[in-house]
Amino acid sequence: MKLVYFGLLFFGLLFAHVTCYSSGLVTVACDTMLPRHGNNSVQTTVPPYTVSASNYSFSPGDNITVTLKANSDIVFKGFFLQARTVSGNNTVGYFTVTNSTIQTLDCGGTVKSAVSHTSSINKSSISVLWTAPFTAENVHFRATFVQSRSVFWAEVESPVLTMISSTSQPNSSSTASPTLISSTQNIASGPPPTSISSSSCSIEKVCFSSPSNCDPATSHNCFFMSSALASGGGYKFEISGPSAGYVSFGFSDDQVMGNDDIYICGMDSVGGIGIQHAYSEGQSRPLTLNLSNVEVNLASFTSGVIQCSFISRNSISTQYPVQQSKSINSSYYILMAYGDSSNGRIQYHGMSGTFISSSKIDPSVATNVTVSSSNSQDLVNAHGCLMLIAWMTTGTLGMVFARYMKVAAKKMIFGKAAWFQAHIFLMFLTVAATITSFVLAFVNAMGWAYGANSHSIIGCIVMILAFFQPIIAIFRPSPQSNWRSIFNWFHALNAFVTYVLAVANLFLGMQLINGNSGWMVKVMGGFLGWVALNVIFFEINAFLARKDLKKAVDNDNQISVKYELFILPFYMCGNLAFLIALLVGIGQS
């Protein structure tokens, strides 16, 4: 009986211990913000969560909406939130909750000075109301996020909230954006705010603008960003531009999107303007980073112009977020982009919505940076056009002649069959266009680029394979050689691999120009379907031709031509239609 009582007592205590944490009554974490989960330690990777506020300046008594949010496809079971002073790390203000899944806690003798969960159900975001104290200190919010008993992140910080004079206009509370860390929208008539200007460009700060040397303080049509060293470390950034969605800038090791450190100033889902720190991986929506060590000075939308000014004490890095400490570069290309946003999520800007610096710059050394000239875009366009012509038309036709036209084009020209002469000519054009296109891209990038994207890497592979294909053909054995069959297989296999990689790279190129789901990508998909359809026609025709060949051999008759002379022009009409559509698209980009 004693053993039974002991077991009941043990499991009762264990249940109480577990439910204590699942119910969120974690006042033991008031000081350290660490859950007592046995020997499990806090995660040291980049948190997949953000802490944001509806405003980043406040007066005593103001109400600020605080939002805890997980990245896409991530949840948290528990959380713990406090507001603390920046200088003294003291808990300040009090929280108000209106949701049964959230509760307030008393920490350090201060009523309602913390917030936590009431159950361990999965959560993607929560919002609470914080009332500012009557103290003249800057504050920031700190939160602990718990994914499981063994996986949690502690002291995830929001940007700093600046205390302003009580005589200043108080901030209004609003629901924070689910994507952008924001301040309330400022919609007014008249010129854009004058706090961002070009007055000290090349003297105190780096400036990058389009049109060149425009002043955002006086012009509505000026895309502008600046960078300067901030007191206490880090950088002070400014960005301005006419847009109803977002304006952004990034630092890159090359002039191509991908592996870039990005800041976005854009409109959130409730019409506020906010700042987002992100990392571009290439042809997909940027990866959102935790917006810590950032002090927001301005975030506004006035007369159609979006402007943000803030201090970031994060180091600039073009490495993947988990490797950011390894970045050793000090000079970068500047990329600027603008576009639309939908419910706080930025949309693809397209080629027309980007500006790229003509050279690398050190963000800490004051200078004026010029936009890359149109010659650079002309080189990129020429590169794309040549690759399309090479691998959509001449390369494809060259392979069609070699595989399907040996009977229909067997007439001798200069001692060789017509199909063979056509094959050599078309493949020569293909290799020449590929080499020229590669040189144009190389010149535009001004040499080998560190951290190149997948399009560049595959392009180099295609260049190498295409270059060696005609060299290998020079050493083609005679028809009587035992090596001839091996050569034929190797020659055909290399051509097939080169073609597959080239077409795949054309898709990547279309995505760089027109986005993942743009019309040019869809046209490229239509072309691939057209090729597949005609290959089926050619193969069926070849099968029928082989049957006729067997009959002709048996009856000692001549081999007859089937339908390849009809399929070829049919294929060419569709091929040229797709090619012209994409060439026009590149010209319009």
Coordinates of C-alpha atoms in Angstrom, one line a residue:
M1 CA 0.0 0.0 0.0
K2 CA 2.9 2.4 0.8
L3 CA 4.3 1.7 -2.6
V4 CA 1.0 2.6 -4.3
Y5 CA 0.8 5.9 -2.3
F6 CA 4.4 6.7 -3.2
G7 CA 3.7 6.0 -6.9
L8 CA 0.6 8.2 -6.9
L9 CA 2.6 11.0 -5.2
F10 CA 5.4 10.7 -7.7
F11 CA 3.2 10.8 -10.7
G12 CA 1.2 13.7 -9.2
L13 CA 4.3 15.7 -8.7
L14 CA 5.5 14.9 -12.2
F15 CA 2.1 15.9 -13.7
A16 CA 2.2 19.2 -11.7
H17 CA 5.7 19.8 -13.0
V18 CA 4.7 19.3 -16.6
T19 CA 1.5 21.2 -16.5
C20 CA 3.2 24.1 -14.7
Y21 CA 5.2 24.8 -17.9
S22 CA 2.3 24.0 -20.4
S23 CA 0.1 26.4 -18.5
G24 CA 2.6 29.2 -18.9
L25 CA 2.9 30.1 -15.2
V26 CA 6.7 30.6 -15.5
T27 CA 7.4 33.4 -13.0
V28 CA 10.7 31.5 -12.2
A29 CA 11.9 32.8 -15.6
C30 CA 11.3 36.5 -14.7
D31 CA 15.0 37.3 -14.3
T32 CA 16.8 34.9 -16.7
M33 CA 14.0 34.4 -19.2
L34 CA 15.1 30.7 -19.4
P35 CA 12.7 27.9 -19.0
R36 CA 13.7 25.2 -16.5
H37 CA 13.7 22.3 -18.9
G38 CA 16.2 20.0 -17.2
N39 CA 19.7 20.1 -18.7
N40 CA 18.5 21.4 -22.1
S41 CA 20.3 24.6 -23.2
V42 CA 19.2 27.6 -25.2
Q43 CA 19.6 27.4 -29.0
T44 CA 22.4 29.5 -30.5
T45 CA 21.2 29.5 -34.2
V46 CA 19.3 32.4 -35.8
P47 CA 15.9 32.4 -34.2
P48 CA 13.0 31.6 -36.6
Y49 CA 10.9 34.2 -34.8
T50 CA 10.5 37.9 -34.6
V51 CA 9.4 40.4 -32.0
S52 CA 7.9 43.6 -33.5
A53 CA 6.1 46.7 -32.2
S54 CA 3.4 48.8 -33.9
N55 CA 5.5 51.9 -33.2
Y56 CA 9.2 52.5 -32.3
S57 CA 8.8 55.8 -30.5
F58 CA 6.5 56.5 -27.6
S59 CA 5.4 58.9 -24.9
P60 CA 4.4 57.9 -21.3
G61 CA 1.1 56.2 -21.3
D62 CA 1.1 55.3 -25.0
N63 CA -0.3 51.9 -26.0
I64 CA 1.9 49.8 -28.3
T65 CA 0.9 46.6 -29.9
V66 CA 3.6 43.9 -29.6
T67 CA 3.6 40.9 -31.9
L68 CA 5.5 37.6 -31.6
K69 CA 5.6 35.8 -35.0
A70 CA 7.1 32.6 -36.3
N71 CA 8.6 32.3 -39.8
S72 CA 6.6 30.3 -42.4
D73 CA 5.9 26.7 -41.5
I74 CA 7.3 27.2 -38.0
V75 CA 5.3 27.2 -34.7
F76 CA 5.9 27.7 -31.0
K77 CA 4.2 26.1 -28.1
G78 CA 5.2 28.5 -25.4
F79 CA 6.6 32.0 -24.9
F80 CA 7.6 34.5 -22.3
L81 CA 7.6 38.3 -23.1
Q82 CA 8.8 41.3 -21.2
A83 CA 9.6 45.0 -21.9
R84 CA 13.0 46.1 -20.5
T85 CA 15.0 49.3 -20.4
V86 CA 18.0 49.4 -22.7
S87 CA 20.4 50.9 -20.2
G88 CA 19.4 49.3 -16.9
N89 CA 17.7 46.1 -18.1
N90 CA 14.8 46.8 -15.8
T91 CA 11.2 45.5 -16.4
V92 CA 8.9 48.4 -17.3
G93 CA 5.3 49.0 -18.4
Y94 CA 2.4 46.7 -18.1
F95 CA 0.6 44.4 -20.6
T96 CA -3.1 44.0 -21.4
V97 CA -4.4 40.7 -23.0
T98 CA -7.7 40.0 -24.7
N99 CA -7.1 36.4 -25.7
S100 CA -7.8 33.4 -23.5
T101 CA -4.6 31.7 -24.8
I102 CA -2.4 34.5 -23.3
Q103 CA -2.0 35.6 -19.7
T104 CA -0.2 38.3 -17.7
L105 CA 2.4 37.6 -15.0
D106 CA 3.8 39.7 -12.2
C107 CA 7.6 39.9 -12.2
G108 CA 9.8 41.6 -9.6
G109 CA 6.8 43.0 -7.8
T110 CA 5.5 44.8 -10.9
V111 CA 1.9 43.9 -11.8
K112 CA 1.3 42.5 -15.3
S113 CA 4.9 43.2 -16.4
A114 CA 5.2 39.9 -18.4
V115 CA 3.1 37.8 -20.7
S116 CA 3.1 34.0 -21.3
H117 CA 0.9 31.3 -22.8
T118 CA -1.9 29.5 -21.1
S119 CA -1.6 26.2 -23.0
S120 CA 0.9 24.3 -25.2
I121 CA -1.1 24.4 -28.4
N122 CA 0.8 25.3 -31.5
K123 CA 1.0 29.1 -32.3
S124 CA 2.2 31.0 -35.3
S125 CA 1.8 34.5 -33.9
I126 CA 0.3 36.3 -30.9
S127 CA -0.3 40.1 -30.2
V128 CA -0.6 41.9 -26.9
L129 CA -1.0 45.5 -25.8
W130 CA 1.8 47.2 -23.8
T131 CA 1.3 50.5 -22.0
A132 CA 4.4 52.6 -21.8
P133 CA 5.7 53.7 -18.3
F134 CA 6.2 57.3 -17.1
T135 CA 10.0 56.9 -17.3
A136 CA 12.4 58.7 -19.7
E137 CA 14.2 55.6 -21.0
N138 CA 14.4 53.8 -24.3
V139 CA 13.1 50.2 -24.1
H140 CA 13.0 47.0 -26.2
F141 CA 10.9 43.9 -25.9
R142 CA 12.5 40.5 -25.2
A143 CA 10.9 37.1 -25.7
T144 CA 11.6 33.5 -25.2
F145 CA 10.1 31.0 -27.7
V146 CA 9.7 27.3 -26.9
Q147 CA 9.2 24.8 -29.8
S148 CA 9.6 21.8 -27.5
R149 CA 11.0 20.9 -24.2
S150 CA 14.5 20.6 -25.6
V151 CA 14.3 23.3 -28.3
F152 CA 13.9 27.0 -27.3
W153 CA 15.4 30.4 -28.0
A154 CA 15.8 33.0 -25.3
E155 CA 16.0 36.8 -25.3
V156 CA 14.9 37.4 -28.9
E157 CA 14.8 41.2 -29.1
S158 CA 12.8 43.7 -30.9
P159 CA 14.3 46.9 -32.3
V160 CA 14.7 49.7 -29.7
L161 CA 11.7 51.9 -28.9
T162 CA 12.7 55.5 -28.4
M163 CA 11.2 57.6 -25.6
I164 CA 10.0 61.0 -26.8
S165 CA 8.8 64.0 -24.9
S166 CA 5.3 63.8 -23.5
T167 CA 4.5 67.0 -25.3
S168 CA 5.1 65.3 -28.7
Q169 CA 2.2 63.8 -30.6
P170 CA 1.5 60.4 -29.0
N171 CA 1.6 57.3 -31.1
S172 CA -1.5 55.5 -32.0
S173 CA -1.7 51.7 -31.5
S174 CA -2.4 49.4 -34.4
T175 CA -2.0 45.7 -35.2
A176 CA 1.5 44.9 -36.1
S177 CA 2.3 43.5 -39.5
P178 CA 2.6 39.8 -39.8
T179 CA 5.6 40.2 -42.0
L180 CA 7.1 43.7 -41.6
I181 CA 8.2 45.3 -38.3
S182 CA 6.3 48.5 -38.7
S183 CA 5.2 51.9 -37.6
T184 CA 1.8 53.5 -38.4
Q185 CA 1.3 54.9 -41.8
N186 CA 1.7 58.6 -42.4
I187 CA -0.4 59.7 -45.3
A188 CA -0.2 63.4 -46.1
S189 CA 0.0 65.8 -49.0
G190 CA 3.0 67.9 -49.9
P191 CA 6.6 67.1 -50.4
P192 CA 8.3 64.0 -48.9
P193 CA 9.7 64.2 -45.4
T194 CA 12.9 66.3 -45.4
S195 CA 14.8 64.2 -42.8
I196 CA 16.3 62.2 -45.7
S197 CA 18.3 64.3 -48.1
S198 CA 21.4 64.3 -50.3
S199 CA 23.0 67.3 -48.6
S200 CA 25.9 65.5 -47.0
C201 CA 26.5 62.9 -49.7
S202 CA 30.2 62.1 -50.4
I203 CA 31.0 64.2 -47.3
E204 CA 29.5 62.3 -44.4
K205 CA 27.8 59.3 -46.1
V206 CA 27.7 57.0 -49.0
C207 CA 24.8 57.9 -51.4
F208 CA 23.3 55.8 -54.2
S209 CA 20.4 57.3 -56.2
S210 CA 18.5 57.1 -59.5
P211 CA 18.3 59.5 -61.3
S212 CA 21.9 60.2 -60.4
N213 CA 22.4 63.0 -57.8
C214 CA 18.7 63.4 -57.2
D215 CA 17.5 64.7 -53.7
P216 CA 14.7 62.8 -52.0
A217 CA 14.0 65.9 -49.9
T218 CA 12.8 67.8 -52.9
S219 CA 11.9 65.2 -55.6
H220 CA 9.1 62.7 -55.5
N221 CA 10.7 60.6 -58.3
C222 CA 14.0 60.0 -56.5
F223 CA 15.1 56.5 -55.5
F224 CA 17.8 57.0 -52.9
M225 CA 19.8 55.2 -50.2
S226 CA 22.6 56.3 -48.0
S227 CA 25.0 54.6 -45.5
A228 CA 27.1 56.1 -42.8
L229 CA 28.9 54.9 -39.7
A230 CA 26.8 55.3 -36.6
S231 CA 28.1 56.4 -33.3
G232 CA 28.5 53.4 -31.0
G233 CA 29.1 51.1 -34.0
G234 CA 27.1 49.9 -36.9
Y235 CA 25.6 51.8 -39.8
K236 CA 22.9 54.5 -40.2
F237 CA 20.9 53.6 -43.3
E238 CA 18.4 55.8 -45.2
I239 CA 16.2 54.7 -48.1
S240 CA 13.5 56.6 -50.0
G241 CA 11.6 56.0 -53.2
P242 CA 8.2 56.4 -54.9
S243 CA 6.3 53.1 -54.4
A244 CA 3.0 51.8 -53.0
G245 CA 4.6 48.6 -51.9
Y246 CA 8.2 48.6 -50.8
V247 CA 11.7 50.0 -51.5
S248 CA 14.7 48.0 -50.5
F249 CA 18.5 47.9 -50.7
G250 CA 21.1 45.1 -50.4
F251 CA 24.8 44.4 -50.3
S252 CA 26.2 41.9 -52.8
D253 CA 29.5 40.4 -53.9
D254 CA 28.3 40.7 -57.5
Q255 CA 25.7 42.5 -59.7
V256 CA 23.3 39.6 -59.6
M257 CA 20.6 38.9 -57.1
G258 CA 21.5 36.0 -54.8
N259 CA 23.6 35.7 -51.6
D260 CA 22.8 39.3 -50.5
D261 CA 22.2 41.1 -47.2
I262 CA 18.9 43.0 -47.6
Y263 CA 16.9 45.6 -45.8
I264 CA 13.3 46.2 -46.9
C265 CA 11.2 49.3 -46.1
G266 CA 7.6 48.5 -47.1
M267 CA 3.9 48.5 -46.4
D268 CA 2.5 45.9 -44.0
S269 CA -0.9 44.2 -44.0
V270 CA -2.6 47.1 -42.1
G271 CA -1.1 50.0 -44.1
G272 CA 1.8 50.7 -41.8
I273 CA 5.4 51.1 -43.0
G274 CA 8.0 48.8 -41.5
I275 CA 11.5 47.5 -41.8
Q276 CA 12.5 44.0 -42.5
H277 CA 16.0 42.4 -42.5
A278 CA 16.3 39.6 -45.0
Y279 CA 18.7 37.4 -46.9
S280 CA 18.4 36.8 -50.7
E281 CA 19.0 33.2 -51.8
G282 CA 18.4 33.9 -55.4
Q283 CA 15.2 33.3 -57.4
S284 CA 12.9 32.9 -54.4
R285 CA 11.3 35.3 -51.8
P286 CA 14.1 36.5 -49.4
L287 CA 14.6 34.6 -46.2
T288 CA 13.4 36.8 -43.3
L289 CA 16.0 37.4 -40.5
N290 CA 15.4 38.4 -36.9
L291 CA 15.3 42.2 -36.8
S292 CA 17.6 42.6 -33.7
N293 CA 20.1 45.4 -33.0
V294 CA 18.1 47.9 -35.1
E295 CA 16.9 51.3 -34.0
V296 CA 14.2 52.8 -36.2
N297 CA 14.2 56.6 -36.6
L298 CA 11.7 57.0 -39.5
A299 CA 9.2 54.8 -41.3
S300 CA 6.7 56.7 -43.4
F301 CA 4.5 56.8 -46.5
T302 CA 3.9 60.4 -47.7
S303 CA 2.6 61.5 -51.0
G304 CA 3.4 58.2 -52.6
V305 CA 6.9 58.1 -51.3
I306 CA 8.1 55.4 -48.9
Q307 CA 11.0 56.4 -46.5
C308 CA 12.9 54.7 -43.7
S309 CA 15.8 55.7 -41.6
F310 CA 17.3 53.4 -39.0
I311 CA 20.5 52.3 -37.3
S312 CA 21.6 48.7 -37.7
R313 CA 24.4 47.4 -35.5
N314 CA 24.4 44.1 -37.4
S315 CA 27.5 43.3 -39.5
I316 CA 27.0 43.2 -43.2
S317 CA 27.4 39.7 -44.6
T318 CA 26.7 38.0 -47.9
Q319 CA 27.1 34.6 -46.3
Y320 CA 24.2 32.3 -45.4
P321 CA 22.8 33.6 -42.0
V322 CA 24.3 30.7 -40.0
Q323 CA 27.8 31.6 -41.4
Q324 CA 27.6 35.4 -41.1
S325 CA 30.4 35.5 -38.6
K326 CA 32.8 34.2 -41.3
S327 CA 32.2 37.1 -43.7
I328 CA 35.4 39.1 -44.2
N329 CA 34.5 41.4 -47.1
S330 CA 34.4 45.2 -46.6
S331 CA 33.3 46.3 -50.1
Y332 CA 30.0 45.4 -51.9
Y333 CA 27.9 46.2 -54.8
I334 CA 24.7 48.1 -53.8
L335 CA 21.4 46.7 -55.1
M336 CA 18.2 48.7 -54.9
A337 CA 14.7 47.4 -55.8
Y338 CA 11.1 48.5 -55.5
G339 CA 7.8 46.8 -56.2
D340 CA 4.3 45.9 -54.9
S341 CA 3.4 44.2 -51.6
S342 CA 0.4 42.1 -50.8
N343 CA -0.7 41.7 -47.1
G344 CA 2.7 42.6 -46.0
R345 CA 4.5 40.2 -48.3
I346 CA 6.8 41.7 -51.0
Q347 CA 6.2 40.8 -54.6
Y348 CA 8.7 40.3 -57.3
H349 CA 10.1 43.6 -58.6
G350 CA 11.2 42.5 -62.1
M351 CA 14.2 43.8 -63.9
S352 CA 12.7 47.3 -64.4
G353 CA 12.4 47.7 -60.6
T354 CA 16.1 47.3 -59.8
F355 CA 19.2 49.6 -59.7
I356 CA 22.7 48.3 -59.3
S357 CA 25.9 50.2 -58.5
S358 CA 28.5 50.3 -61.2
S359 CA 31.3 49.3 -58.7
K360 CA 31.9 48.0 -55.2
I361 CA 31.9 50.4 -52.3
D362 CA 32.8 50.4 -48.7
P363 CA 29.6 51.4 -46.8
S364 CA 31.7 53.3 -44.2
V365 CA 33.6 55.5 -46.6
A366 CA 31.6 58.6 -47.8
T367 CA 31.2 58.8 -51.6
N368 CA 28.7 59.1 -54.4
V369 CA 27.9 55.8 -56.2
T370 CA 26.6 55.8 -59.8
V371 CA 24.1 53.4 -61.2
S372 CA 25.4 50.7 -63.5
S373 CA 25.2 52.1 -67.1
S374 CA 22.7 50.8 -69.6
N375 CA 25.7 49.2 -71.4
S376 CA 25.6 46.6 -68.6
Q377 CA 22.0 45.9 -69.2
D378 CA 22.7 45.7 -73.0
L379 CA 25.3 43.1 -72.3
V380 CA 22.9 41.1 -70.2
N381 CA 20.2 41.3 -72.8
A382 CA 22.6 40.2 -75.6
H383 CA 23.8 37.3 -73.4
G384 CA 20.2 36.1 -73.0
C385 CA 19.3 36.5 -76.6
L386 CA 22.3 34.6 -77.9
M387 CA 21.7 31.7 -75.4
L388 CA 18.0 31.5 -76.5
I389 CA 19.0 31.4 -80.2
A390 CA 21.7 28.8 -79.5
W391 CA 19.8 26.3 -77.5
M392 CA 16.2 26.9 -78.6
T393 CA 16.8 26.9 -82.3
T394 CA 20.2 26.2 -83.8
G395 CA 21.2 23.6 -81.3
T396 CA 17.9 21.8 -81.4
L397 CA 17.8 21.8 -85.2
G398 CA 21.4 20.5 -85.3
M399 CA 20.4 17.5 -83.2
V400 CA 17.2 16.9 -85.2
F401 CA 19.2 16.7 -88.5
A402 CA 21.7 14.3 -87.0
R403 CA 19.0 11.9 -85.6
Y404 CA 16.0 12.2 -87.9
M405 CA 17.0 13.5 -91.3
K406 CA 19.6 11.0 -92.5
V407 CA 17.3 9.5 -95.1
A408 CA 15.5 12.7 -96.2
A409 CA 18.7 14.7 -96.5
K410 CA 21.2 12.1 -97.8
K411 CA 22.1 14.1 -101.0
M412 CA 25.8 14.7 -101.2
I413 CA 27.1 18.3 -100.8
F414 CA 30.9 18.9 -101.1
G415 CA 31.5 15.2 -100.6
K416 CA 29.3 14.9 -97.4
A417 CA 25.6 14.1 -96.9
A418 CA 23.4 17.2 -96.7
W419 CA 22.2 16.3 -93.2
F420 CA 25.8 16.0 -92.0
Q421 CA 26.7 19.4 -93.5
A422 CA 23.6 21.0 -91.9
H423 CA 24.4 19.4 -88.5
I424 CA 28.0 20.7 -88.6
F425 CA 26.9 24.2 -89.6
L426 CA 24.1 24.5 -87.0
M427 CA 26.2 23.1 -84.2
F428 CA 29.0 25.5 -85.2
L429 CA 26.6 28.4 -84.8
T430 CA 25.4 27.0 -81.5
V431 CA 28.9 26.7 -80.0
A432 CA 29.9 30.2 -81.4
A433 CA 26.8 31.8 -79.9
T434 CA 27.4 30.0 -76.6
I435 CA 31.1 31.2 -76.4
T436 CA 30.1 34.8 -77.4
S437 CA 27.3 34.8 -74.8
F438 CA 29.7 33.5 -72.1
V439 CA 32.2 36.2 -72.9
L440 CA 29.5 38.9 -72.6
A441 CA 28.4 37.6 -69.2
F442 CA 32.1 37.4 -68.1
V443 CA 32.7 41.0 -69.2
N444 CA 29.6 42.2 -67.5
A445 CA 30.6 40.6 -64.2
M446 CA 34.1 42.0 -64.6
G447 CA 35.7 38.6 -64.0
W448 CA 34.9 35.6 -61.8
A449 CA 32.3 36.4 -59.2
Y450 CA 32.5 35.1 -55.6
G451 CA 29.4 33.4 -54.4
A452 CA 27.9 33.0 -58.0
N453 CA 24.3 31.8 -58.2
S454 CA 23.2 28.5 -59.8
H455 CA 22.5 30.2 -63.2
S456 CA 26.2 31.2 -63.5
I457 CA 27.5 27.9 -62.3
I458 CA 25.4 25.9 -64.8
G459 CA 26.3 28.3 -67.5
C460 CA 30.0 27.6 -66.9
I461 CA 29.4 23.9 -67.2
V462 CA 27.4 24.3 -70.4
M463 CA 30.3 26.4 -71.8
I464 CA 32.9 23.8 -71.0
L465 CA 30.8 20.9 -72.5
A466 CA 29.9 22.9 -75.6
F467 CA 33.5 23.9 -76.2
F468 CA 34.8 20.4 -76.1
Q469 CA 32.1 18.8 -78.2
P470 CA 33.4 20.0 -81.6
I471 CA 37.0 19.2 -80.5
I472 CA 36.0 15.7 -79.7
A473 CA 34.3 15.5 -83.1
I474 CA 37.6 16.3 -84.9
F475 CA 38.9 12.9 -83.7
R476 CA 35.9 10.9 -84.9
P477 CA 37.1 7.4 -86.0
S478 CA 36.3 6.1 -89.4
P479 CA 33.1 4.1 -90.0
Q480 CA 35.2 0.9 -90.1
S481 CA 36.9 1.5 -86.7
N482 CA 36.0 -0.5 -83.7
W483 CA 35.9 2.8 -81.7
R484 CA 33.2 4.3 -83.9
S485 CA 30.3 3.0 -81.9
I486 CA 31.9 4.2 -78.6
F487 CA 32.5 7.6 -80.1
N488 CA 28.9 7.8 -81.3
W489 CA 27.5 7.0 -77.9
F490 CA 29.9 9.4 -76.1
H491 CA 29.2 12.2 -78.7
A492 CA 25.5 11.8 -78.4
L493 CA 25.5 11.6 -74.6
N494 CA 27.6 14.7 -74.2
A495 CA 25.3 16.6 -76.6
F496 CA 22.2 15.4 -74.6
V497 CA 23.7 16.4 -71.2
T498 CA 24.7 19.8 -72.6
Y499 CA 21.3 20.4 -74.0
V500 CA 19.4 19.4 -70.8
L501 CA 21.7 21.7 -68.7
A502 CA 21.3 24.6 -71.2
V503 CA 17.5 24.4 -71.3
A504 CA 17.4 24.2 -67.5
N505 CA 19.6 27.2 -67.3
L506 CA 17.3 29.1 -69.7
F507 CA 14.5 28.5 -67.2
L508 CA 16.7 30.0 -64.5
G509 CA 17.5 32.9 -66.7
M510 CA 13.8 33.6 -67.3
Q511 CA 13.2 33.5 -63.6
L512 CA 15.9 36.1 -63.0
I513 CA 14.2 38.4 -65.5
N514 CA 10.6 37.7 -65.0
G515 CA 10.2 35.9 -61.6
N516 CA 9.4 32.3 -60.7
S517 CA 5.9 32.5 -62.2
G518 CA 6.2 35.2 -64.8
W519 CA 4.9 34.9 -68.4
M520 CA 8.4 34.3 -69.8
V521 CA 8.9 31.2 -67.6
K522 CA 5.5 29.9 -68.8
V523 CA 6.5 30.5 -72.4
M524 CA 9.7 28.6 -71.8
G525 CA 7.6 25.8 -70.4
G526 CA 5.4 25.9 -73.5
F527 CA 8.5 25.6 -75.7
L528 CA 9.7 22.5 -73.7
G529 CA 6.3 20.9 -74.3
W530 CA 6.5 21.8 -78.0
V531 CA 9.9 20.1 -78.3
A532 CA 8.6 17.0 -76.4
L533 CA 5.5 16.8 -78.7
N534 CA 7.6 17.0 -81.9
V535 CA 10.2 14.5 -80.6
I536 CA 7.3 12.1 -80.2
F537 CA 6.2 12.8 -83.8
F538 CA 9.8 12.3 -85.0
E539 CA 10.2 9.0 -83.1
I540 CA 6.9 7.6 -84.4
N541 CA 8.0 8.5 -87.9
A542 CA 11.5 6.9 -87.3
F543 CA 9.8 3.7 -86.1
L544 CA 7.7 3.6 -89.2
A545 CA 10.8 4.3 -91.3
R546 CA 12.6 1.4 -89.7
K547 CA 9.7 -1.0 -90.6
D548 CA 9.9 0.2 -94.2
L549 CA 13.6 -0.3 -94.1
K550 CA 13.2 -3.9 -93.1
K551 CA 10.7 -4.4 -95.9
A552 CA 13.0 -2.6 -98.4
V553 CA 15.9 -4.8 -97.5
D554 CA 13.8 -8.0 -97.8
N555 CA 12.4 -6.9 -101.2
D556 CA 15.6 -5.3 -102.4
N557 CA 13.8 -1.9 -102.8
Q558 CA 15.0 1.6 -102.0
I559 CA 14.4 3.2 -98.6
S560 CA 11.5 5.7 -98.8
V561 CA 11.1 8.9 -96.9
K562 CA 8.2 9.0 -94.5
Y563 CA 6.9 12.3 -92.9
E564 CA 10.0 14.0 -91.6
L565 CA 9.9 16.6 -94.4
F566 CA 6.4 17.7 -93.0
I567 CA 7.3 17.4 -89.3
L568 CA 10.4 19.6 -89.6
P569 CA 8.7 22.8 -90.9
F570 CA 5.8 22.2 -88.5
Y571 CA 8.3 22.1 -85.7
M572 CA 10.2 25.2 -87.0
C573 CA 7.1 27.4 -87.0
G574 CA 6.3 26.7 -83.4
N575 CA 10.0 27.0 -82.4
L576 CA 10.3 30.4 -84.0
A577 CA 7.1 31.6 -82.4
F578 CA 8.4 30.7 -78.9
L579 CA 11.8 32.2 -79.7
I580 CA 10.5 35.5 -80.9
A581 CA 8.2 35.9 -77.9
L582 CA 11.1 35.4 -75.5
L583 CA 13.4 37.7 -77.5
V584 CA 10.7 40.4 -77.3
G585 CA 10.4 39.8 -73.6
I586 CA 14.1 40.3 -73.0
G587 CA 14.1 43.4 -75.1
Q588 CA 11.3 44.8 -72.9
S589 CA 13.0 43.9 -69.6

